[in-house]
Coordinates of C-alpha atoms in Angstrom, one line a residue:
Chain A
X1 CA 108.6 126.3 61.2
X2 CA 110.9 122.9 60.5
X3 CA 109.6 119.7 59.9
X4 CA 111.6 117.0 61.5
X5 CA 111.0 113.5 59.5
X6 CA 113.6 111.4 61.5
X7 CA 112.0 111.1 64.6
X8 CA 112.6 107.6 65.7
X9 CA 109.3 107.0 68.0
X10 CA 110.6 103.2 67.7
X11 CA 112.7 104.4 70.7
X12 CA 109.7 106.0 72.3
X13 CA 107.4 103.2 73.1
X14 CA 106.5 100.0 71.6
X15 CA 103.8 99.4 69.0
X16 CA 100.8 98.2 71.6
X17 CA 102.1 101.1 74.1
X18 CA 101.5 103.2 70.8
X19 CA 98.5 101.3 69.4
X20 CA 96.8 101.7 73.0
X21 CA 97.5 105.6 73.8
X22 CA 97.3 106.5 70.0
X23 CA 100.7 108.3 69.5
X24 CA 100.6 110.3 66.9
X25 CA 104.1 112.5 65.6
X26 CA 103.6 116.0 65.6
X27 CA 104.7 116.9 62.6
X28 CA 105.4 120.8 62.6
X29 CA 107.0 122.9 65.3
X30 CA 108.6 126.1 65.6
X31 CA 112.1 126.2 65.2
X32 CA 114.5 125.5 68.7
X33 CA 111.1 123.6 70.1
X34 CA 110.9 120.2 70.9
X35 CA 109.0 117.6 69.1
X36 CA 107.5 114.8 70.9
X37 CA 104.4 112.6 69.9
X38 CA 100.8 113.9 70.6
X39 CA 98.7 111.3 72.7
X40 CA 94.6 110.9 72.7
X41 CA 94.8 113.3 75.7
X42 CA 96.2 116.1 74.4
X43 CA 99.5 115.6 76.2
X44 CA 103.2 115.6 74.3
X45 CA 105.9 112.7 75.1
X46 CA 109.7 114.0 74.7
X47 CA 112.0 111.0 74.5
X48 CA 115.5 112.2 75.5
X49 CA 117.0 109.5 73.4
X50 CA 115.2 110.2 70.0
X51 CA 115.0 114.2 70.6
X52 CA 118.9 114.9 71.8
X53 CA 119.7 118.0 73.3
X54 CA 123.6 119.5 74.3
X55 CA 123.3 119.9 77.7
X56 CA 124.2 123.6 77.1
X57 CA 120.9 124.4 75.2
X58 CA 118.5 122.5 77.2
X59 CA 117.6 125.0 79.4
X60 CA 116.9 127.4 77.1
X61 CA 114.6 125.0 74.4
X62 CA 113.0 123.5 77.6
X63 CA 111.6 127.3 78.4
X64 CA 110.7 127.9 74.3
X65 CA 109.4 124.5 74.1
X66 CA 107.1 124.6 77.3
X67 CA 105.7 128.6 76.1
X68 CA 105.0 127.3 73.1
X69 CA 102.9 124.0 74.6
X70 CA 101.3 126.6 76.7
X71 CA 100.4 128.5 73.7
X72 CA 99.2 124.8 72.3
X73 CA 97.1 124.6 75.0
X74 CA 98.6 121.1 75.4
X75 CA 97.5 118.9 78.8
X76 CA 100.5 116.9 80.5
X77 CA 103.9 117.1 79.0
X78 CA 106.4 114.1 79.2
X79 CA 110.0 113.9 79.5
X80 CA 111.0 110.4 78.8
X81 CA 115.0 110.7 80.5
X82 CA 117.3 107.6 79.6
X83 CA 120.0 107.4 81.9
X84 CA 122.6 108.7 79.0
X85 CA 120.8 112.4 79.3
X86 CA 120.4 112.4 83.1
X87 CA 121.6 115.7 83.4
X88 CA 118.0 117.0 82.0
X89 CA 116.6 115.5 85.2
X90 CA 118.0 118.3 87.7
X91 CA 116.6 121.0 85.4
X92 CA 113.1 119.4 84.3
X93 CA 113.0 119.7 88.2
X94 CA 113.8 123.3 88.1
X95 CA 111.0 123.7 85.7
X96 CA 107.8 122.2 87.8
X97 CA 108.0 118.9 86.5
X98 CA 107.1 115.8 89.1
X99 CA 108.2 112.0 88.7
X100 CA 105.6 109.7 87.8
X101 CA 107.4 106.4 87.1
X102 CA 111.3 105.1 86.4
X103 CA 112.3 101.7 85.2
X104 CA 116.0 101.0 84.9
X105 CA 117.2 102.8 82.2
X106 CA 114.9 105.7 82.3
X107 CA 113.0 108.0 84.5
X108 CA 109.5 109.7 83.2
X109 CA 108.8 113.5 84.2
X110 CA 105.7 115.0 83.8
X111 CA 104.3 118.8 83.9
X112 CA 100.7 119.2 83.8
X113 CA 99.9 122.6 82.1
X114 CA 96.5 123.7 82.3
X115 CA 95.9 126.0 85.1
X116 CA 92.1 125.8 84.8
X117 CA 91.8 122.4 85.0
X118 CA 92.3 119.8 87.6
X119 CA 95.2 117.4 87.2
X120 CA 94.0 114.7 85.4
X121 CA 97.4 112.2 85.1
X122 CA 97.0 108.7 86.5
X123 CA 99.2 107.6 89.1
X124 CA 101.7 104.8 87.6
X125 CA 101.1 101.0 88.8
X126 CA 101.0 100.8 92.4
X127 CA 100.0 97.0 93.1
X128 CA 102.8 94.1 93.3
X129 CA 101.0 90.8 91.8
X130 CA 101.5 87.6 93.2
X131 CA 100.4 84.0 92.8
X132 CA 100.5 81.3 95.3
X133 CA 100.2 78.2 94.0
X134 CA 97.3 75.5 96.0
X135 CA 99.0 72.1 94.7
X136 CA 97.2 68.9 95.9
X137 CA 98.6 65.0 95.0
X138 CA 96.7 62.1 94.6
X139 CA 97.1 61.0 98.5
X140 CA 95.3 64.2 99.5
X141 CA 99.1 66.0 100.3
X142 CA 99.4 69.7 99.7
X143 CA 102.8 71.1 98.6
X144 CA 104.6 73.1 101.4
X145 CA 107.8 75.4 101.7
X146 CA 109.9 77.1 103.8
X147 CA 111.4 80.2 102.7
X148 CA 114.9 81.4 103.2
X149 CA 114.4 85.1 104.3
X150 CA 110.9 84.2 105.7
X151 CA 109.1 87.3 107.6
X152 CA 108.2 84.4 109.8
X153 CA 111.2 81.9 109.8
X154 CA 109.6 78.3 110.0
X155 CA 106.2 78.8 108.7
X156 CA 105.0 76.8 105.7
X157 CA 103.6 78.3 103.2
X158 CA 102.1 77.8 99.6
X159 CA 105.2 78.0 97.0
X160 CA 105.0 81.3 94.7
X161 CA 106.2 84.7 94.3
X162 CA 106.0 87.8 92.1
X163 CA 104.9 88.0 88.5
X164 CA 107.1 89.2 86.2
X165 CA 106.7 91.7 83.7
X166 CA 103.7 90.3 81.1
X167 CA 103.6 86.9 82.9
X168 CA 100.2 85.4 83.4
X169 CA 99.1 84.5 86.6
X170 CA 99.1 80.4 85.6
X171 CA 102.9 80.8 83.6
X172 CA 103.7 82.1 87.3
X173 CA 102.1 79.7 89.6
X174 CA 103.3 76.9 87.4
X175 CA 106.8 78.6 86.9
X176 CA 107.1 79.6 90.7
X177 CA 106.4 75.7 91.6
X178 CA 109.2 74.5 89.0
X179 CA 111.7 77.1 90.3
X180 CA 110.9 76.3 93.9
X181 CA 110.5 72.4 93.8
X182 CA 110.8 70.7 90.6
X183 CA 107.4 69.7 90.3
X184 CA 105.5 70.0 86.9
X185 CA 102.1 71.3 87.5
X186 CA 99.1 72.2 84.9
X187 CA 96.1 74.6 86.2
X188 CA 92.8 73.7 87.4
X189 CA 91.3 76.5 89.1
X190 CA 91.3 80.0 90.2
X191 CA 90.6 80.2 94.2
X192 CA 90.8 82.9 96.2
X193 CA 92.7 86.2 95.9
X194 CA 94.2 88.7 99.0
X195 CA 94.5 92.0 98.6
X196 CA 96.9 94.2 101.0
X197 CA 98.5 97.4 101.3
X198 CA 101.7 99.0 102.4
X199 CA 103.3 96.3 101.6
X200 CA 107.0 96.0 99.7
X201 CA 108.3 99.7 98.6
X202 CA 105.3 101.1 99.4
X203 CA 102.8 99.2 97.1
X204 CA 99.9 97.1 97.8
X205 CA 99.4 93.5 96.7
X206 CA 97.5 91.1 95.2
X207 CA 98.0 88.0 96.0
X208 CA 96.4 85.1 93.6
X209 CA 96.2 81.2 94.7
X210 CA 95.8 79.1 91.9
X211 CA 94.7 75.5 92.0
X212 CA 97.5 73.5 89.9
X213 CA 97.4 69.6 89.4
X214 CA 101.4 68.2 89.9
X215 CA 102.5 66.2 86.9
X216 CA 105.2 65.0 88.7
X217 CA 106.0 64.1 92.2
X218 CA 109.6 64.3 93.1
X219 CA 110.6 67.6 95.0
X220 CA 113.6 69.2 94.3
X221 CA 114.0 72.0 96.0
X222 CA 115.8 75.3 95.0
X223 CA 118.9 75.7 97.9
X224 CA 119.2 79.6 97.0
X225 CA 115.6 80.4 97.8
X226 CA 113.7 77.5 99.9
X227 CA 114.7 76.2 103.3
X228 CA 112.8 73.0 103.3
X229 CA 110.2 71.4 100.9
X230 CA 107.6 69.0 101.0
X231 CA 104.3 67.0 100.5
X232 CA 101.8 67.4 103.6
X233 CA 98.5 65.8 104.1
X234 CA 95.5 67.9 104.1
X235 CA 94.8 67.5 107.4
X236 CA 97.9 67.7 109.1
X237 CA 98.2 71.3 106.7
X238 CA 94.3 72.0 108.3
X239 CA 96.2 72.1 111.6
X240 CA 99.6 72.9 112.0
X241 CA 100.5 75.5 114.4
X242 CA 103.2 77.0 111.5
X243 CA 100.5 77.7 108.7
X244 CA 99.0 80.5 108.6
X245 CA 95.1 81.1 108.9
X246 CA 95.1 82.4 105.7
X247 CA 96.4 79.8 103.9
X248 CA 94.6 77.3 105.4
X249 CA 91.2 79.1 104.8
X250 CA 92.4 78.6 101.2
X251 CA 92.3 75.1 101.3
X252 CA 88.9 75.4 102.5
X253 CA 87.8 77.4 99.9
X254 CA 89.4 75.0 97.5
X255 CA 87.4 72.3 99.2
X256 CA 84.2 74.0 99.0
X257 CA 84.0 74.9 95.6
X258 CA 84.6 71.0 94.5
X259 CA 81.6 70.3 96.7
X260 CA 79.7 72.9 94.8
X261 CA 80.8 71.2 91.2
X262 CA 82.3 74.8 90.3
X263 CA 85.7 75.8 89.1
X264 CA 86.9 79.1 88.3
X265 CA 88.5 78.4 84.6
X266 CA 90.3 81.0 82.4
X267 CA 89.9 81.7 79.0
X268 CA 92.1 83.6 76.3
X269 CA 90.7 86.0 74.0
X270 CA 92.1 88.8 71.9
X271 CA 90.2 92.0 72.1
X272 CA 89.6 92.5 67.8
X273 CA 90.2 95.9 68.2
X274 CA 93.1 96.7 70.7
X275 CA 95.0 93.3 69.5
X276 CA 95.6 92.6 72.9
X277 CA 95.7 89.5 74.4
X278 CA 93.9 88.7 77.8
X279 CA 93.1 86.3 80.2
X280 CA 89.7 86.4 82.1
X281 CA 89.0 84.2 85.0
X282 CA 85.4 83.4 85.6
X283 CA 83.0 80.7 87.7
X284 CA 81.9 77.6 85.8
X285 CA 79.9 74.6 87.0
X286 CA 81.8 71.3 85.9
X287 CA 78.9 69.1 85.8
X288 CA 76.6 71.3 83.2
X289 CA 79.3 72.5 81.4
X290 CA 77.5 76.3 81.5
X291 CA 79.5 79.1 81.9
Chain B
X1 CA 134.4 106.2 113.0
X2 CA 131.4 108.6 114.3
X3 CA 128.0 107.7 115.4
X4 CA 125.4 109.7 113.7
X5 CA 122.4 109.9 116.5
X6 CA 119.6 112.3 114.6
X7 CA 118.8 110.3 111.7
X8 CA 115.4 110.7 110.6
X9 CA 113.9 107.8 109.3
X10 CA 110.4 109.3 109.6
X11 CA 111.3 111.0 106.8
X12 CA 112.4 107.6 104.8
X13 CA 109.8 105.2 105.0
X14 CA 106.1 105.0 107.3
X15 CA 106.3 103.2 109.8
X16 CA 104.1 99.9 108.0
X17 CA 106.5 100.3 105.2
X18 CA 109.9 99.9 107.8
X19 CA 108.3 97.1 109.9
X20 CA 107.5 95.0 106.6
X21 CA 111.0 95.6 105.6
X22 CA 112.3 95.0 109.1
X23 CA 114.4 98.6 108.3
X24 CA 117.3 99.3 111.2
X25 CA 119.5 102.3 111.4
X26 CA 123.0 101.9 110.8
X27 CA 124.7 103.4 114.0
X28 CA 128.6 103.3 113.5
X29 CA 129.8 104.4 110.0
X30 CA 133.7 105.9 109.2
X31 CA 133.8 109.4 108.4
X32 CA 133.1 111.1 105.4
X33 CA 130.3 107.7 104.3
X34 CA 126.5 107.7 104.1
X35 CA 124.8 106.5 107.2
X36 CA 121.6 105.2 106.0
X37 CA 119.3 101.9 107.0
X38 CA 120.0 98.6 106.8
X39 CA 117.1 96.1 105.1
X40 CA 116.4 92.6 106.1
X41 CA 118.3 91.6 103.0
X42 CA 121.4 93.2 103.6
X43 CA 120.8 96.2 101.8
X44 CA 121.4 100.0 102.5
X45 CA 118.9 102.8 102.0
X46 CA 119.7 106.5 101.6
X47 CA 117.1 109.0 101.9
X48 CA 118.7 112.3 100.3
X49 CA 116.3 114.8 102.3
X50 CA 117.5 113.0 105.8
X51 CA 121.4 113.2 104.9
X52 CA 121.6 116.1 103.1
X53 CA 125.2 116.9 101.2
X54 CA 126.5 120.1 99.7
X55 CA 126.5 119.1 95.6
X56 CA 130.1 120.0 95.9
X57 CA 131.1 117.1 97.8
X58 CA 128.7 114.6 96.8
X59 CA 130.8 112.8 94.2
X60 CA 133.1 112.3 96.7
X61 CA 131.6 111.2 99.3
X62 CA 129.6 108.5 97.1
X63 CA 132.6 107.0 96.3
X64 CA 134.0 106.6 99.4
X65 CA 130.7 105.4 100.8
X66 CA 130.5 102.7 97.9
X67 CA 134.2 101.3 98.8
X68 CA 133.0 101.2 102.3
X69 CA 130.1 99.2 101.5
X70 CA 131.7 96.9 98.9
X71 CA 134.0 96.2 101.8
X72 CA 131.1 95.5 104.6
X73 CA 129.7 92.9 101.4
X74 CA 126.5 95.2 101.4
X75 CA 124.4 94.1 98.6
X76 CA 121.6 96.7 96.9
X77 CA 122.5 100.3 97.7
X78 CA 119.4 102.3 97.0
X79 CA 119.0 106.2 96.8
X80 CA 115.6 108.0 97.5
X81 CA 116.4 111.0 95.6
X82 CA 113.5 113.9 96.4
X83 CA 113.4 116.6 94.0
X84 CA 115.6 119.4 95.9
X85 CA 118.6 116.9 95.9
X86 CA 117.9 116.4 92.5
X87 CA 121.6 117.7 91.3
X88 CA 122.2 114.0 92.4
X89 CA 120.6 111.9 89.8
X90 CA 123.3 112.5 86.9
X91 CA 126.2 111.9 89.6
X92 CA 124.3 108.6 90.6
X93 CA 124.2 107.5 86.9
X94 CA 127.8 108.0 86.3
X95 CA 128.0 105.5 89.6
X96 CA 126.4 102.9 87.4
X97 CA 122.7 103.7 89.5
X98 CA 119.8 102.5 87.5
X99 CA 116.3 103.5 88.4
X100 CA 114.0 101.7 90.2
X101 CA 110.6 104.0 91.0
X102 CA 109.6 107.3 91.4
X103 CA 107.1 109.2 92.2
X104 CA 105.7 112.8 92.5
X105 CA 108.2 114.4 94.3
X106 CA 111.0 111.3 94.4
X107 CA 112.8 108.6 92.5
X108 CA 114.1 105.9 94.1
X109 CA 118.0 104.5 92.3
X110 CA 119.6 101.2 93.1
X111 CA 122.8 99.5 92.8
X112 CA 123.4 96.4 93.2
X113 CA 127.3 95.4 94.3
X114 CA 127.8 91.6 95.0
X115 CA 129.6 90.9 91.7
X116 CA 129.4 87.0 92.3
X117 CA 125.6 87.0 93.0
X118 CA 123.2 87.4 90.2
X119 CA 121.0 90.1 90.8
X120 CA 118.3 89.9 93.0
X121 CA 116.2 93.4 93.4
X122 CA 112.5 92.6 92.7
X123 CA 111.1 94.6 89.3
X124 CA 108.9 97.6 91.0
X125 CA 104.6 97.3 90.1
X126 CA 103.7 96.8 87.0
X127 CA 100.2 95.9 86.8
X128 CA 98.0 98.5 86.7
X129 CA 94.5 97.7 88.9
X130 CA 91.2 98.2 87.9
X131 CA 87.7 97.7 88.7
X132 CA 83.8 97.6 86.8
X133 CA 80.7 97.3 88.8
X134 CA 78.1 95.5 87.4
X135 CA 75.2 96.7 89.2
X136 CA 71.6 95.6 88.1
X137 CA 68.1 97.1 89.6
X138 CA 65.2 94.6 90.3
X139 CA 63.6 95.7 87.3
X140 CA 66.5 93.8 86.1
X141 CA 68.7 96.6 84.4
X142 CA 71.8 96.6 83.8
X143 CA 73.6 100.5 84.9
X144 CA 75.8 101.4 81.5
X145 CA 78.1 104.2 80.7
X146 CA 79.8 105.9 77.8
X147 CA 82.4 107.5 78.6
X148 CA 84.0 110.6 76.9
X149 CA 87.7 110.3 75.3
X150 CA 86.7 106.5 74.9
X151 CA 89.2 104.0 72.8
X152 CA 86.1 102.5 71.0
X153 CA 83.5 105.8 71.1
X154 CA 80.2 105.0 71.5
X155 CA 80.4 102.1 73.2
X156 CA 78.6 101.2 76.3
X157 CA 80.3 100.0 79.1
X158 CA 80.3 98.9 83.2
X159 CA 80.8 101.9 85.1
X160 CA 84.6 101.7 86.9
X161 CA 88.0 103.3 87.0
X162 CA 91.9 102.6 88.2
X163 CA 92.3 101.9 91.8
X164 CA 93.7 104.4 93.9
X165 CA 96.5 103.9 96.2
X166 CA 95.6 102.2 99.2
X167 CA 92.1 101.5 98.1
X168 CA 90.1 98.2 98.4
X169 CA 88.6 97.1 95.4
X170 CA 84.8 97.1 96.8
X171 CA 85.6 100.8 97.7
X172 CA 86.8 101.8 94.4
X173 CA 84.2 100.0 92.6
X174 CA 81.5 102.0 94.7
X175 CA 83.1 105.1 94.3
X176 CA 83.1 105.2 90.7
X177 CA 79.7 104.1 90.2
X178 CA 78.9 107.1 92.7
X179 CA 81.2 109.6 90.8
X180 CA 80.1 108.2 87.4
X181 CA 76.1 108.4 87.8
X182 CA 75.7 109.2 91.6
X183 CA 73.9 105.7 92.1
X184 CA 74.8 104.4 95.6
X185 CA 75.4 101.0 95.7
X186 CA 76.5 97.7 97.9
X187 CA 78.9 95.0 97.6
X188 CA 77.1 91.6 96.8
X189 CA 79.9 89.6 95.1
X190 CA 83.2 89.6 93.0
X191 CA 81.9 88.3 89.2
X192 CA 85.8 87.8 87.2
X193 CA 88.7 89.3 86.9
X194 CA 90.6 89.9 83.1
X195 CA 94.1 90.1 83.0
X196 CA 96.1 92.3 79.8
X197 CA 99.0 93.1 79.3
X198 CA 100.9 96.2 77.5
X199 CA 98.3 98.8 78.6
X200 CA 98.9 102.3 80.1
X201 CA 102.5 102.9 80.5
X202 CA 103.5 99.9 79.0
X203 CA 101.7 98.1 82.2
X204 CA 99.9 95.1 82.7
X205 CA 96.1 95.8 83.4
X206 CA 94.2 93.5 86.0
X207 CA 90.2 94.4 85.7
X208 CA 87.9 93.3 88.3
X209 CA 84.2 92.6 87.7
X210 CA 82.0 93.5 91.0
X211 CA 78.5 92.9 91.2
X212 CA 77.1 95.7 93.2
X213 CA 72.9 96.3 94.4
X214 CA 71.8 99.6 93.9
X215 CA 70.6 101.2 97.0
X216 CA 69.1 104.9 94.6
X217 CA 68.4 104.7 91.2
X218 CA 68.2 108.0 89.9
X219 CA 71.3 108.8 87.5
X220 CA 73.2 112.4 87.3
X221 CA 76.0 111.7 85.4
X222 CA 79.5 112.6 85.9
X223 CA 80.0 116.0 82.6
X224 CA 83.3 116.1 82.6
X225 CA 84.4 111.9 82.1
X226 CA 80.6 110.6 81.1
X227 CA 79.1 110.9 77.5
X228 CA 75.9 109.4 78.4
X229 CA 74.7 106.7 81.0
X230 CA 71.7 104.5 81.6
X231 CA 69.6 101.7 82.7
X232 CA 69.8 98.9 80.1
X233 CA 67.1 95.9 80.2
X234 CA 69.8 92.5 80.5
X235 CA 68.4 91.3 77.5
X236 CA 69.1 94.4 75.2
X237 CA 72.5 94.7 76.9
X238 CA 73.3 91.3 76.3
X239 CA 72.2 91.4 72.9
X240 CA 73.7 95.3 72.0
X241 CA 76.1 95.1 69.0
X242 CA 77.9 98.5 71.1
X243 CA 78.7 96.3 74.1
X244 CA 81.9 94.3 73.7
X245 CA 81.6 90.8 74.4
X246 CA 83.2 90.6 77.3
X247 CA 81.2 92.8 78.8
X248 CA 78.2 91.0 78.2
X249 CA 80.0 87.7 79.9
X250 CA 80.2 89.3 82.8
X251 CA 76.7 89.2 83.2
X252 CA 76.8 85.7 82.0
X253 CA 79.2 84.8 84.9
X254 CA 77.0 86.2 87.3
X255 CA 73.9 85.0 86.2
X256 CA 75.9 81.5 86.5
X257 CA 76.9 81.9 90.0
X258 CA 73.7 83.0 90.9
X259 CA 71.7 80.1 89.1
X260 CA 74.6 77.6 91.7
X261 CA 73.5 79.5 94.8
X262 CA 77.4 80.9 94.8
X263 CA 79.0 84.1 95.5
X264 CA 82.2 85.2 95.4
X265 CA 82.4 87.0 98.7
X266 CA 84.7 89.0 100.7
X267 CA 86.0 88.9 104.3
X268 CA 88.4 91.5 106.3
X269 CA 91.0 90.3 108.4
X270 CA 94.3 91.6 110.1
X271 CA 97.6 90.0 110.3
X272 CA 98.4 89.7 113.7
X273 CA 101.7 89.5 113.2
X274 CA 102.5 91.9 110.7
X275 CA 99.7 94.0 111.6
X276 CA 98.5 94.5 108.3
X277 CA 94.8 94.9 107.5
X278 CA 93.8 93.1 103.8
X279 CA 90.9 91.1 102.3
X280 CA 90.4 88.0 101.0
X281 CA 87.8 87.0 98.0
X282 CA 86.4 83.8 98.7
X283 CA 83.7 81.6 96.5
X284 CA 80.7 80.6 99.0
X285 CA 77.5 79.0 98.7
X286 CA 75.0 80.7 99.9
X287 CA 72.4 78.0 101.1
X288 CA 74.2 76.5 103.4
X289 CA 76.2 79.1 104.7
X290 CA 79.5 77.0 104.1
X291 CA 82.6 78.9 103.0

């Protein structure tokens, strides 16, 4: 048995990955075996970076390694494949393992082991997050564009777009209106969200509109992305032939929760025990103050 | 030049999947270069199973299919890469291919060849999607769970799980509740939603509160994902110093719409002209009927 001290698990995954799946090292293991990091499952994680291999040998420790997880009774294994050892990928293939998710510089592999128990890996992220953004001036105009690239050339829509990676849905609506037009917003409101399916590379989508209040009024509009821009009354956007149902309904719904005195707010919190930030959207009367 | 007739894009993309992307075959190509399909964004897919190439030749071929396409100013290039082609992924790397998504039996590589545009493939998912059912019995209890291999043990929580592909979020919420205590319920409103970041798989986690009527109320918990689970009087559960504090604001939210006449409701519709079938959530009072 050798203990390896040097594993760098820095490479593996960040702290709150690590803080959230509890990765632990394992500490001991056979000689000509690989390492890896135990998680709360029962499962090992190989990083190809932190645990290198010549491409010779890696056939041959891949079969000692995955007899002696066997022998561990260990669930799901992990191969963690940056694209500098891609040549494991052919041969992790060759030994039963699937993909479950890849992200630029690195593809993840996956073998579950246990034969007397059903395959209990999640599926990776399958939902594309969006925001719209519902943005409403002083004369009762709602923000419009027109996209390059439209699906349907010529309709006007509300401007937005993807979140990015860690991005809150407000930094996005209000970032997504900047990029787009120029206008400074803050939020007021959550107000509808769509959810679809099969939509880009197979996902589905959730679609968030977000009630933002413009600081400024001055459209600008971005000439790589946005074919036309600008400020439409309410009623005229109620009835145009080139909006969508959809996005007019969301006006209504806007309309009818301001009747009703609500609002959906957000809050931050940090969870005490996970460290984790979060956001968590939730109805409120104005009037009362209750939540 | 040859014109490659039996190209089986059936085997690329579903057919929702191609009309979304507005997907064409590529009819004419020179000799010796990967057909493939053209996106709406100028972009060419290959599917390895569809065009398969003797590993011997593969190199080869790439390269004269990427100074084909440079020429033709195609922009992303992506490979789906199924796991018998797999002796392609290292070959694709040395082509400067990064890695976009994969899954199960495929990962999908791009590269992106307009050197004087910046780069404009969209990041895959990464949110992971969630849902907890809050579902309370008119004696006014609140259904509670603990679940086995918990982060915080002991804690009692909302019955609820991930999302599975393709699957609403009133379904998923049902089916859980179902698979976790075998309590059938109905939809009666969306409560919040909670938005984290850095959770499973280094994703973002968005966690949606349903509030669900029980339509049975006899629990037979789920052995092999459920510690214990029962009814808990609101007060207690609002009060329990093993519920987390979110939690017990979800009820607060709810008891808040309810106390305005709201809900947060649901409706299905189809888009005729992408004819794609999704739902929208939509805050409603319920007195008046108004949406």
């Amino acid at each position: 048995m050798t203990t390896q001290k040097n594993y760098e698990s820095s490479k593996l995954m960040s702290a709150s990955e690590k803080w959230f799946n509890k990765y632990e090292h394992v500490k001991v293991v056979p000689d000509g075996v690989f390492q890896g990091v135990l998680d709360r499952f029962n499962g090992i994680t190989i990083d190809s970076a932190a645990e290198e291999c010549e491409e010779s040998f890696f056939d041959e420790k891949l079969t000692k390694s995955i007899e002696h997880w066997i022998e561990e009774k260990k669930r799901a294994i992990w191969f963690k494949v940056h694209r500098d050892q891609s040549y494991m990928v052919p041969i992790l293939v060759r030994n039963d393992f699937l993909y479950h998710h890849a992200r630029g510089e690195f593809v993840m592999m996956y073998r579950w082991l246990p034969k007397d128990e059903v395959m209990a890996v999640p599926p990776f992220a399958h939902t594309m997050v969006g925001v719209g953004a519902l943005v409403i001036n002083d004369k009762n105009q709602v923000l419009v564009v027109s996209e390059r690239n439209a699906l349907i050339p010529n309709s006007w829509k509300l401007p937005g777009g993807y979140c990015e990676m860690r991005e809150n849905l407000i930094d996005a609506a209000i970032r997504e209106v900047e990029e787009e037009t120029n206008i400074k917003t803050r939020f007021e409101s959550l107000v509808s969200a769509r959810h679809a399916h099969s939509a880009a590379f197979g996902c589905s989508d959730l679609y968030f509109i977000l009630k933002l209040i413009p600081e400024t009024q001055e459209i600008t509009k971005c000439e790589r992305e946005i074919a036309d821009c600008r400020w439409m009354d309410i009623d005229e956007y109620l009835n145009h032939e080139n909006v969508h149902e959809t996005n007019r309904s969301f006006v209504s719904y806007w309309l009818s929760l301001q009747k009703n005195g609500m609002l959906i707010d957000v809050v931050d919190k940090t969870h005490k025990l996970l460290k984790r930030d979060y956001q968590i959207f939730f109805p409120r009367n104005i009037e009362n103050g209750e939540s």
